[in-house]
XYZ file of C-alpha atoms in Angstrom:
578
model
C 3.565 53.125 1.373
C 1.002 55.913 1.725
C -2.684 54.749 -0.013
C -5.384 57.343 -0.637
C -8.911 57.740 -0.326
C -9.107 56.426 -4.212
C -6.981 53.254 -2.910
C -9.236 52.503 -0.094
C -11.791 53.095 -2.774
C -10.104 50.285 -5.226
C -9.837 47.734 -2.379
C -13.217 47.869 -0.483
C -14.634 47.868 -4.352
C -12.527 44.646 -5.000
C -14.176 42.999 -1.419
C -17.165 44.250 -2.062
C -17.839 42.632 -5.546
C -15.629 39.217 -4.412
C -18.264 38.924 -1.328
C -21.575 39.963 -3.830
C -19.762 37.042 -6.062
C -19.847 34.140 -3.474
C -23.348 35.333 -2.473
C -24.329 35.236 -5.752
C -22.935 31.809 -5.956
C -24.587 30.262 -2.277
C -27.943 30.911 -4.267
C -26.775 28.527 -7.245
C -25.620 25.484 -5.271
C -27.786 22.597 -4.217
C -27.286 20.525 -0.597
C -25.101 17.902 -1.768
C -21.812 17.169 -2.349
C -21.325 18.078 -6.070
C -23.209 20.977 -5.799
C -20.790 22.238 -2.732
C -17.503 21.070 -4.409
C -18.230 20.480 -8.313
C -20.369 23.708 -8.669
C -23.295 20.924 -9.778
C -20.648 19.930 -12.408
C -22.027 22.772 -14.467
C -18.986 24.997 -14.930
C -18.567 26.254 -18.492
C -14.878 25.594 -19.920
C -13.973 29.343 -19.982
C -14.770 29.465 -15.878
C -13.236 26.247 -15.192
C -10.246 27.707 -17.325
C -9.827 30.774 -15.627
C -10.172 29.354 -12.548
C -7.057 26.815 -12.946
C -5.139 29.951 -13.604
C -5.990 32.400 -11.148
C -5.162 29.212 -8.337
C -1.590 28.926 -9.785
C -1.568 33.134 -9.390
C -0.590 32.957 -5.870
C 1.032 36.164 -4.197
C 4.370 34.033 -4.556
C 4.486 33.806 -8.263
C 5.246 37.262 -9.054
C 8.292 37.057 -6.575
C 9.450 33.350 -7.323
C 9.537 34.773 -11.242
C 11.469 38.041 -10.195
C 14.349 35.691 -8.128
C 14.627 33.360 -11.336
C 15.150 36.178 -13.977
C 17.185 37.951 -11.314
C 19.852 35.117 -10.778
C 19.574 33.646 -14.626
C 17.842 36.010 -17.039
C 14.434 35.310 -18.614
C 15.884 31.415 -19.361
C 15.432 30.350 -15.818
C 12.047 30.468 -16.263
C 12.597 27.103 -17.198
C 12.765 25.763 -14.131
C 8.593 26.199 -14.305
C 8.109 26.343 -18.505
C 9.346 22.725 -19.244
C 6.273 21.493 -17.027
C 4.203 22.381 -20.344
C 4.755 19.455 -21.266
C 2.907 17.537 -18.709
C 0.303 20.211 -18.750
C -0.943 19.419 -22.457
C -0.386 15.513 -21.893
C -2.884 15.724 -19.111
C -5.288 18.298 -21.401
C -4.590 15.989 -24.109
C -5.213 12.650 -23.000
C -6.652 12.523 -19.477
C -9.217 15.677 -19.102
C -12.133 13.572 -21.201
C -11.070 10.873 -18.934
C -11.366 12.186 -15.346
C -14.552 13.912 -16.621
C -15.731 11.096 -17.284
C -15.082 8.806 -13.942
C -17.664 10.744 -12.253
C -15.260 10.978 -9.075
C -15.792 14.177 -6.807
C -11.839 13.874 -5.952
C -8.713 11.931 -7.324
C -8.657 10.121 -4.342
C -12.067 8.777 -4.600
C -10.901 7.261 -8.449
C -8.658 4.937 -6.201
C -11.475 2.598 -5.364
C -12.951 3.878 -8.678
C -9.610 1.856 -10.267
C -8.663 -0.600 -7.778
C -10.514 -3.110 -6.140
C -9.911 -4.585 -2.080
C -9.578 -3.207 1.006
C -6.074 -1.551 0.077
C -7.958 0.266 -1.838
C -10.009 1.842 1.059
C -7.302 2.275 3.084
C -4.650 4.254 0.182
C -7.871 6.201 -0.549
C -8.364 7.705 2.901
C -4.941 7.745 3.666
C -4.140 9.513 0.428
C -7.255 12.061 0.854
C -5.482 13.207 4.154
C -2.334 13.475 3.282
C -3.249 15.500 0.528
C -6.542 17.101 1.616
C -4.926 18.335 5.569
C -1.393 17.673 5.387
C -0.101 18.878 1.992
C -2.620 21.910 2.021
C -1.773 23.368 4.926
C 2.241 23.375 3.944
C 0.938 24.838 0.558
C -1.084 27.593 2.579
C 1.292 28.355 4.895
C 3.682 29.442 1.900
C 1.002 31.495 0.559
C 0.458 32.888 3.554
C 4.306 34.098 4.106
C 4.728 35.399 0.438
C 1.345 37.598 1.499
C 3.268 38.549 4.539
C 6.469 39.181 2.763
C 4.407 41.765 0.271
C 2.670 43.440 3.270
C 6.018 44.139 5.085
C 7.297 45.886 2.394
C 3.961 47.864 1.263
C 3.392 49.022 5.326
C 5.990 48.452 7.173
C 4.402 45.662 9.451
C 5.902 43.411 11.709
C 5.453 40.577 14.090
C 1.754 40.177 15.487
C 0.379 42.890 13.447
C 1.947 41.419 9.871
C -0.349 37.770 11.417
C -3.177 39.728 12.272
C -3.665 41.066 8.608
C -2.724 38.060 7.140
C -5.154 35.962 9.174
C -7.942 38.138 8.455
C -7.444 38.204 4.749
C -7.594 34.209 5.152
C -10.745 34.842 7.287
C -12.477 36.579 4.362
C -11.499 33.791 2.117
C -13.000 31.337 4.115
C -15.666 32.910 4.509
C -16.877 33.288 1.388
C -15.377 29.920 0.181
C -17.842 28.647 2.998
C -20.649 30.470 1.490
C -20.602 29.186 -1.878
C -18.686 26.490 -2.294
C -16.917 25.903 -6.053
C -18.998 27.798 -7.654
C -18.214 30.887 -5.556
C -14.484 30.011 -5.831
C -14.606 29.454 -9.451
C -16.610 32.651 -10.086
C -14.352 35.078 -7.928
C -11.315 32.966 -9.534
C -12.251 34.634 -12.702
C -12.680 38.314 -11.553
C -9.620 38.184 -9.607
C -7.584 36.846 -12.150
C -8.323 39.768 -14.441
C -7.669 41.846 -11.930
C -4.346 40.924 -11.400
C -3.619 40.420 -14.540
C -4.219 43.868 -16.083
C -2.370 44.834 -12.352
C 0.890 43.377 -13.470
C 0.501 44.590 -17.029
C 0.048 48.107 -15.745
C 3.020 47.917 -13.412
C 5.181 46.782 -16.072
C 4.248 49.550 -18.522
C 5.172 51.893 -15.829
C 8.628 50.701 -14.697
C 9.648 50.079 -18.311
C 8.726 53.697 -19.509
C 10.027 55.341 -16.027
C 12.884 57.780 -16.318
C 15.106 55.377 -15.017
C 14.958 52.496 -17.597
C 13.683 54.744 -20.522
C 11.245 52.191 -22.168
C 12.297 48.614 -24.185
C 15.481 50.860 -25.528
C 16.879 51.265 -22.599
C 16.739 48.284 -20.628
C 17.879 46.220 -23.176
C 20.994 48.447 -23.376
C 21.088 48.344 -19.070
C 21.293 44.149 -19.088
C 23.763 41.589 -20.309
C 22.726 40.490 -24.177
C 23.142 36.833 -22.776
C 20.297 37.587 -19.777
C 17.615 37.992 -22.445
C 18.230 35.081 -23.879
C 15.092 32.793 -23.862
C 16.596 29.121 -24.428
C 18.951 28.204 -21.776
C 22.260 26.581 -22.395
C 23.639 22.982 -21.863
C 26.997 23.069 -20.896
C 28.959 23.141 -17.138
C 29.793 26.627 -17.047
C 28.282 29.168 -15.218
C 27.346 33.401 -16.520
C 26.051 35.918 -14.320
C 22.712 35.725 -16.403
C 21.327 33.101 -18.359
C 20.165 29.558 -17.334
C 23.079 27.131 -17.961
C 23.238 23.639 -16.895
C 24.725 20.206 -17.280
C 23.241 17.542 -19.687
C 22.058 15.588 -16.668
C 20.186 18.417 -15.182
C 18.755 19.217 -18.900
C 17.919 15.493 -19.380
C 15.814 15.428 -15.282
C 14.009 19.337 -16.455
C 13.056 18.687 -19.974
C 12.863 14.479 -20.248
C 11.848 13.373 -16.959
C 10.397 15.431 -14.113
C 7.001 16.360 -16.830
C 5.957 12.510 -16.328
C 8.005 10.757 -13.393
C 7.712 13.160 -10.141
C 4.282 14.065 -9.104
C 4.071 17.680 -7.153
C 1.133 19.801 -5.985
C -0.440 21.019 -8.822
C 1.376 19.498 -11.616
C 0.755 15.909 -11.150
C 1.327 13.610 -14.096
C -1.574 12.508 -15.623
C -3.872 15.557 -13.739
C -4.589 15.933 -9.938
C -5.286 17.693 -7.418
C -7.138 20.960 -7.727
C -6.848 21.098 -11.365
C -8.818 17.204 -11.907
C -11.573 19.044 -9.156
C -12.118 21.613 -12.204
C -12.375 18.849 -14.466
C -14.898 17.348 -12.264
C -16.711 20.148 -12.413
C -17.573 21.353 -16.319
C -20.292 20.622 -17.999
C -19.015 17.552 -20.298
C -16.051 16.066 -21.339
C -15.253 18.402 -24.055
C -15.558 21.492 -21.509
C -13.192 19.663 -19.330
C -10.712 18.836 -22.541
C -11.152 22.522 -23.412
C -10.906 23.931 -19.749
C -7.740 22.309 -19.093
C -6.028 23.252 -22.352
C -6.932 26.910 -21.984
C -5.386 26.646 -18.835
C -1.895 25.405 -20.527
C -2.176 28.096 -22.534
C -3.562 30.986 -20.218
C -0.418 30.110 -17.804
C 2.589 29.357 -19.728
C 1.642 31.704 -22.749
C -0.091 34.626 -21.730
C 0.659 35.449 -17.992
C 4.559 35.261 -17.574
C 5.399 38.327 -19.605
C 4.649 41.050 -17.389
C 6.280 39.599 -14.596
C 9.698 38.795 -16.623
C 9.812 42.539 -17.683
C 9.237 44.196 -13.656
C 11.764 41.292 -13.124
C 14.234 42.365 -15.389
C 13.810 46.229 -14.556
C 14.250 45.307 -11.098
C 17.438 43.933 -11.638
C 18.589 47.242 -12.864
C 17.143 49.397 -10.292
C 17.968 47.423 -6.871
C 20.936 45.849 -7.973
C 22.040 46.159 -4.166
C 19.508 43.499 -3.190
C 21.021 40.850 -1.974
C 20.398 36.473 -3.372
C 18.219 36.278 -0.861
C 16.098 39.195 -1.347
C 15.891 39.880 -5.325
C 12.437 38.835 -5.242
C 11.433 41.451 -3.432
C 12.410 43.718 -6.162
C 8.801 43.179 -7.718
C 7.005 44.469 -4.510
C 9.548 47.554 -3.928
C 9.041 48.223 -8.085
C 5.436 48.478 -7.004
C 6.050 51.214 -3.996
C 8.161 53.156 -6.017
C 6.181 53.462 -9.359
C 2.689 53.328 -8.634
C 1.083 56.653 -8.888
C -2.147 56.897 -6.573
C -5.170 54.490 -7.503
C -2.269 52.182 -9.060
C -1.160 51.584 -5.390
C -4.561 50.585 -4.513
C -5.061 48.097 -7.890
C -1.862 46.413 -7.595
C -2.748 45.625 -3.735
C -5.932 44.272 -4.743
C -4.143 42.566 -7.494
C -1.759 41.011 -5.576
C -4.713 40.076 -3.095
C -6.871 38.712 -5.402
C -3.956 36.404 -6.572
C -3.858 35.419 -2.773
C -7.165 34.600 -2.518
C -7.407 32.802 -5.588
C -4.996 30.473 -4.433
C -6.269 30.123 -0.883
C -10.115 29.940 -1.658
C -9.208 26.873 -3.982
C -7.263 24.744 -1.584
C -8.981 25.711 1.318
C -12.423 24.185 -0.862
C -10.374 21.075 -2.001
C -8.763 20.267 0.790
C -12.156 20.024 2.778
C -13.989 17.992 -0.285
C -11.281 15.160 0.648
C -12.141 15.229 4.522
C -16.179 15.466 3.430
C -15.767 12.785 0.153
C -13.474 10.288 1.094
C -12.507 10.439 4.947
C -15.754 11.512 6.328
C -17.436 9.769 3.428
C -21.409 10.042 3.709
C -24.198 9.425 0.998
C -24.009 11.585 -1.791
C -27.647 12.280 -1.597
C -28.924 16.244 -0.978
C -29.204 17.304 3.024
C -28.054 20.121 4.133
C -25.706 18.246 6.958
C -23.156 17.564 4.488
C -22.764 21.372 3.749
C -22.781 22.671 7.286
C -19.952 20.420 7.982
C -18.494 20.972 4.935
C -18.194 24.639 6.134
C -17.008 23.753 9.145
C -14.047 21.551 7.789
C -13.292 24.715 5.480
C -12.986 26.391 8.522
C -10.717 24.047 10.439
C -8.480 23.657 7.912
C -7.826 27.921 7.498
C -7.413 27.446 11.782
C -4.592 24.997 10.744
C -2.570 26.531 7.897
C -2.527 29.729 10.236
C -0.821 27.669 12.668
C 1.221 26.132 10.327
C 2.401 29.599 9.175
C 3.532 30.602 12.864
C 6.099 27.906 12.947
C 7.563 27.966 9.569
C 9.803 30.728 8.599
C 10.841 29.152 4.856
C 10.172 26.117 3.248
C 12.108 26.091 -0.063
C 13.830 22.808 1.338
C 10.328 21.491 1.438
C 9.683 21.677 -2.321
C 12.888 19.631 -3.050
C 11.724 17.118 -0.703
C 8.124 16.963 -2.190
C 9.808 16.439 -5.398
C 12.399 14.097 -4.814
C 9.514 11.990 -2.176
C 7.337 12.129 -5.435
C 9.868 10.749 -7.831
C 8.748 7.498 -9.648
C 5.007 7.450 -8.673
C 4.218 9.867 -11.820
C 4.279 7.533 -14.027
C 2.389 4.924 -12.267
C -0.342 7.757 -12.115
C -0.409 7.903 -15.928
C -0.073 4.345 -16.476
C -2.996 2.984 -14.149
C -5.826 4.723 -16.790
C -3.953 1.684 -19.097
C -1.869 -1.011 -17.687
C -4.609 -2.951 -15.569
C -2.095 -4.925 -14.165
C -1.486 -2.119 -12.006
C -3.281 -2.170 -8.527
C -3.514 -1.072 -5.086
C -0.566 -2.175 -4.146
C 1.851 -0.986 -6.723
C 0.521 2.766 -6.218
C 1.345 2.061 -2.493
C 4.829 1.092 -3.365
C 5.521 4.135 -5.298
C 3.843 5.816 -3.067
C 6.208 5.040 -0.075
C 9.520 3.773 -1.956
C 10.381 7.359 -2.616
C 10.576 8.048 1.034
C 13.094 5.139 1.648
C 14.900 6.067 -0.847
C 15.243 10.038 0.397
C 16.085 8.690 3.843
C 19.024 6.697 2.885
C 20.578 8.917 0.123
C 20.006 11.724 2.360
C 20.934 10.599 5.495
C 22.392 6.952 5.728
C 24.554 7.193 2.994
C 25.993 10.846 3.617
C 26.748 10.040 7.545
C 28.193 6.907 7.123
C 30.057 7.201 3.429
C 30.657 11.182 3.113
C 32.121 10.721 -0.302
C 29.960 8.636 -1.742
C 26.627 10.140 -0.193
C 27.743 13.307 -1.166
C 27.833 12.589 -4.907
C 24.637 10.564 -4.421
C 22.105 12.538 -2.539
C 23.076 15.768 -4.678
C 20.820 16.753 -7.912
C 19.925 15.160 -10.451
C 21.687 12.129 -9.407
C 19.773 11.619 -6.556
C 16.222 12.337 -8.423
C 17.596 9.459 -11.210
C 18.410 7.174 -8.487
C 14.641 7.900 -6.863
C 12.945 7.555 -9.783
C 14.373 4.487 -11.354
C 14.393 2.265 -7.931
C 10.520 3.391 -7.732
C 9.484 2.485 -10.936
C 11.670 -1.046 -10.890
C 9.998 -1.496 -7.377
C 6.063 -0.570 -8.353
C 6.544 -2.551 -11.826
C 7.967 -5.624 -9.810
C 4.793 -5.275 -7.935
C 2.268 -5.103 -10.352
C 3.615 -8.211 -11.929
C 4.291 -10.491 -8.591
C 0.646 -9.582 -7.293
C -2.768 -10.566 -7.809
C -4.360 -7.901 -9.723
C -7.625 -6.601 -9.480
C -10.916 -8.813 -10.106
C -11.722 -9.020 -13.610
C -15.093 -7.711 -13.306
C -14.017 -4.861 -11.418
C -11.628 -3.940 -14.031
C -14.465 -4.890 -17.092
C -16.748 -2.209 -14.980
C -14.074 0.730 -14.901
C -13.473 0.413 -18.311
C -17.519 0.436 -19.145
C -17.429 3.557 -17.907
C -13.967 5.322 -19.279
C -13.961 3.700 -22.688
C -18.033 3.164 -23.351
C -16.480 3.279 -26.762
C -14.646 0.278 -26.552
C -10.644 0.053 -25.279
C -9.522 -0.808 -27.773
C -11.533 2.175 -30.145
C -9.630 4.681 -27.761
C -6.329 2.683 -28.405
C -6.962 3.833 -32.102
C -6.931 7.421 -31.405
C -3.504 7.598 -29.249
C -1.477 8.263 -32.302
C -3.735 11.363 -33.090
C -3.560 12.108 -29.188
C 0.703 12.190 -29.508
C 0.488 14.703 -32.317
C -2.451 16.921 -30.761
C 0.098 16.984 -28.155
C 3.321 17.926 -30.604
C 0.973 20.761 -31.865
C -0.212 22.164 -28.747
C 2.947 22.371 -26.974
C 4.155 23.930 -30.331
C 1.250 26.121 -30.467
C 1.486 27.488 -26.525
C 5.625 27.727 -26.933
C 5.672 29.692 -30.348
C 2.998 32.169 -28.656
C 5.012 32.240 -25.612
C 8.435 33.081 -27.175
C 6.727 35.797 -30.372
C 5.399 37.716 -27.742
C 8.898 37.946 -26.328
C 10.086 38.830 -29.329
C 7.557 41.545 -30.033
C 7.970 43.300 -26.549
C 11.722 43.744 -27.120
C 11.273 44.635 -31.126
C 13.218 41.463 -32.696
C 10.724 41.600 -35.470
C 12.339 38.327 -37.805
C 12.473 36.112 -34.989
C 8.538 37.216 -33.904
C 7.782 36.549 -37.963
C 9.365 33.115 -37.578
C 7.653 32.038 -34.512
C 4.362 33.008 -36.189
C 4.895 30.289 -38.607
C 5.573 27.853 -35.773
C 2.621 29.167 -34.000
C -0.136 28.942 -37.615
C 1.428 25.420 -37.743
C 1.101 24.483 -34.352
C -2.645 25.485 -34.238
C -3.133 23.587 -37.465
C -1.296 20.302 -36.225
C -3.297 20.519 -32.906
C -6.312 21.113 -34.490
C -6.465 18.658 -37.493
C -5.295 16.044 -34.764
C -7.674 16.943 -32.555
C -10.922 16.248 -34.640
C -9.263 12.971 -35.405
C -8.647 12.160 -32.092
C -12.095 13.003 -30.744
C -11.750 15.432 -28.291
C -13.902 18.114 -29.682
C -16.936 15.792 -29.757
C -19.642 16.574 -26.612
């Protein structure tokens, strides 16, 4: 691809105001570390917000989208959608919660929750697992997808195709370094719009090129059955549209939302996201964050990737399984007049660097918080090696991304290795007979259980492993041997002192345990309503992009009831009180 003066113009204008950002940012942080990690926990909701969806922007998205729609249609978006429900669970009933623990990371609630020296000891183990392990496996896929979308664009190969990558990382660290959340969060939100109103503008260009002539034509150039939003439970296969068998329906829809934790979609809240919640002002910034987030991701961003997706489909239909996703990034070379080129890098970019800024920052609060663990009083030691860890851990996702080549198997193993322990995550806030010990057993049961269905059992009964180790039956297995293992636990074992229990819930319930226990019916229904709400936006603005005006009428009345049935339930439930 051949970029102009005005592209060079759009991308050293997108540095230049992401670097004045974090600068702007190092001046608003105090020597400590909330004010390095938490932004001072002074985020406003609509920051915090943005900034949960511009990290789950990465440069991958677009592409993973565009090789979903391309092999089922707009319904195997799916695969990602039913994960709403977990979303709004955790923005219903958990975001007031981890606001108010007054943890700097979801490791630290461990000892916040448990009591004993296991505690310690799953806390640091946990913080580097997730903090340096995890991350850098997480950054190392960003970091291909970036390369993947730079081969294309120039061309670039071996050494080179690094080099760029590694110094785009190097900016990110650098100003992530700088500033600390509060940079992050703040270039978050400008890069977010940025490549936002990138993919919206690419999509209004493909759509109305000569060769798909607008909405018209490429619903006349697809399958009926591949714009068809709902999949279909049943055993046989199309060439478009999501179809699966009631087991596989019953894991995606009824189980994986609140029994398998993954990066970034943990039951209950984690990761990343519970950092944001850490970070607002109050509890009813962090209820209010997290449920714009929901809302933001599932309802507002997918469209314009779906529709380059589906033109895609009918303008490289020689790309092969393996490289439909790349459809996306040739749509861009082909269609973008100049200055587009240049915003659609940057966009693309700034979805990178969302993404990396974030986990590079989260991963180091874990190494600072909970491994390195000093007093949380105000020096400026804790930030310089605060920087430094940022640093180190950039040094090792680079390495990471010179010796992996594709880790798709890895996400199935995360899953599956996660299977059982999300609902031991959700529980712990209210089943006190929960402790150290049980999260440890669901913690490591999963990874038994993987080794012998995947291994054991296939090499030494091929028949039988076969059947076993092979989705969903092998996530059912997982899931119910870890929860009948961390249960057994919980009961067989001492649990945690009383006081130390009397003291957590002092300061999660100051209303009273069993006042909260009072709300959870309103809770359940703010829940009905906002998935409701976020799905009936979701599919009306599907229906108004390809001009199916009944249907769009319809799912206006599902989306004015949703918002009412969230709302009413809401003030009941007390979320919207400060």
């Amino acid at each position: 691809m051949v970029l102009t003066g005005f592209d060079f113009f759009i991308i050293i204008l997108f540095v230049v105001i992401t670097i004045a950002l974090g600068w702007y940012a190092k001046s608003n942080i105090n020597n400590s570390i909330e004010g390095f990690f938490l932004g001072g926990k002074n985020l406003p909701w609509y920051i915090a917000g943005l900034s949960m969806v511009a990290t789950t922007f990465a440069a991958d998205t677009p592409l993973a989208v565009t090789e979903l729609v391309a092999k089922n249609g707009i319904s195997g978006n799916w695969v990602w959608w039913n994960m709403l429900l977990g979303g709004m669970f955790t923005a219903i009933f958990y975001a007031q919660l981890w606001r108010r623990s007054g943890v700097v990371t979801d490791a630290e609630f461990i000892t916040l929750r448990y009591s004993g020296k296991q505690s310690v000891w799953l806390k640091k183990f946990k913080a580097i697992y997730l903090g340096v392990g995890m991350n850098a496996i997480i950054l190392a896929w960003v970091n291909l997808a970036l390369m993947a979308i730079l081969e294309v664009f120039f061309n670039l190969k071996g050494i080179e195709l690094f080099g760029f990558t590694a110094l785009a990382m190097l900016l990110v660290a650098g100003y992530s370094a700088l500033s600390g959340l509060m940079g992050v969060a703040l270039t978050d939100a400008f890069q977010f719009f940025v490549a936002l109103i990138g993919c919206i503008v690419l999509a209004i260009l493909v759509v109305n090129s000569d060769q798909i002539g607008g909405i018209a034509g490429l619903k006349n150039a697809l399958p009926k059955h591949s714009l068809t939003i709902l999949p279909s439970v049943s055993d046989s296969t199309d060439s478009f549209g999501l179809s699966m068998g009631l087991a596989s329906f019953i894991a995606i829809s009824g189980m994986v939302w609140w029994s398998s934790w993954y990066p970034g979609a943990e039951p209950g809240g984690g990761g990343y996201i519970a950092q944001r919640m850490f970070s607002t002002k109050n509890e009813k910034h962090s209820f209010m964050a997290t449920f714009f987030f929901q809302f933001a991701h599932y309802g507002i961003r997918p469209w314009p990737w779906i529709i380059v997706a589906l033109c895609s489909v009918v303008l490289y239909p020689e790309l092969g399984a393996d490289d439909t996703k790349l459809g996306f990034v040739m749509a861009m070379k082909e269609f973008l007049p100049s200055g587009m080129r240049g915003l659609l890098l940057v966009a693309f970019l700034g979805a990178y660097m969302s993404t990396v800024s974030t986990h590079l920052n989260w991963g180091a609060s874990y190494v600072i918080n909970d491994v390195w663990n000093p007093v949380k009083d105000s020096n400026h030691k804790i930030v310089r090696v605060s920087r430094w860890v940022t640093f180190g851990i950039m040094i090792l996702a680079l390495g990471v991304t010179t010796q992996v080549k594709s880790i798709s198997g890895v996400w199935e193993f995360i899953m599956e290795c996660g299977a059982g322990l999300g609902l031991l995550l959700m529980m712990r806030w209210f089943w006190f007979r929960i402790n150290a010990w049980a999260e440890i057993t669901a913690t490591i049961i999963p990874f038994i259980v993987y080794g012998l269905l995947k291994f054991v059992f296939v090499q030494n009964y091929p028949v039988l492993g076969e059947s076993l180790s092979s989705n969903p039956i092998s996530f059912f297995i997982t899931v119910g041997i870890t929860t009948f293992c961390w249960v057994l636990v919980s009961l067989i074992t001492k649990p945690d002192a009383q006081n130390h229990i009397q003291k957590f819930k002092d300061k999660i319930y100051p209303q009273g345990f069993n006042d909260f226990k009072k709300t959870i019916p309103h809770l359940f229904l703010a829940w009905l309503g906002g998935i409701i709400t976020v799905y009936s936006f979701l599919f009306m603005v599907g229906k108004i992009i390809f001009r199916e005006w009944s249907e769009s009428c319809l799912l206006l009345v599902g989306l004015i009831l949703g918002v009412f049935l969230f709302y009413r339930s809401a003030v009941k439930g007390k979320l919207l009180i400060k």
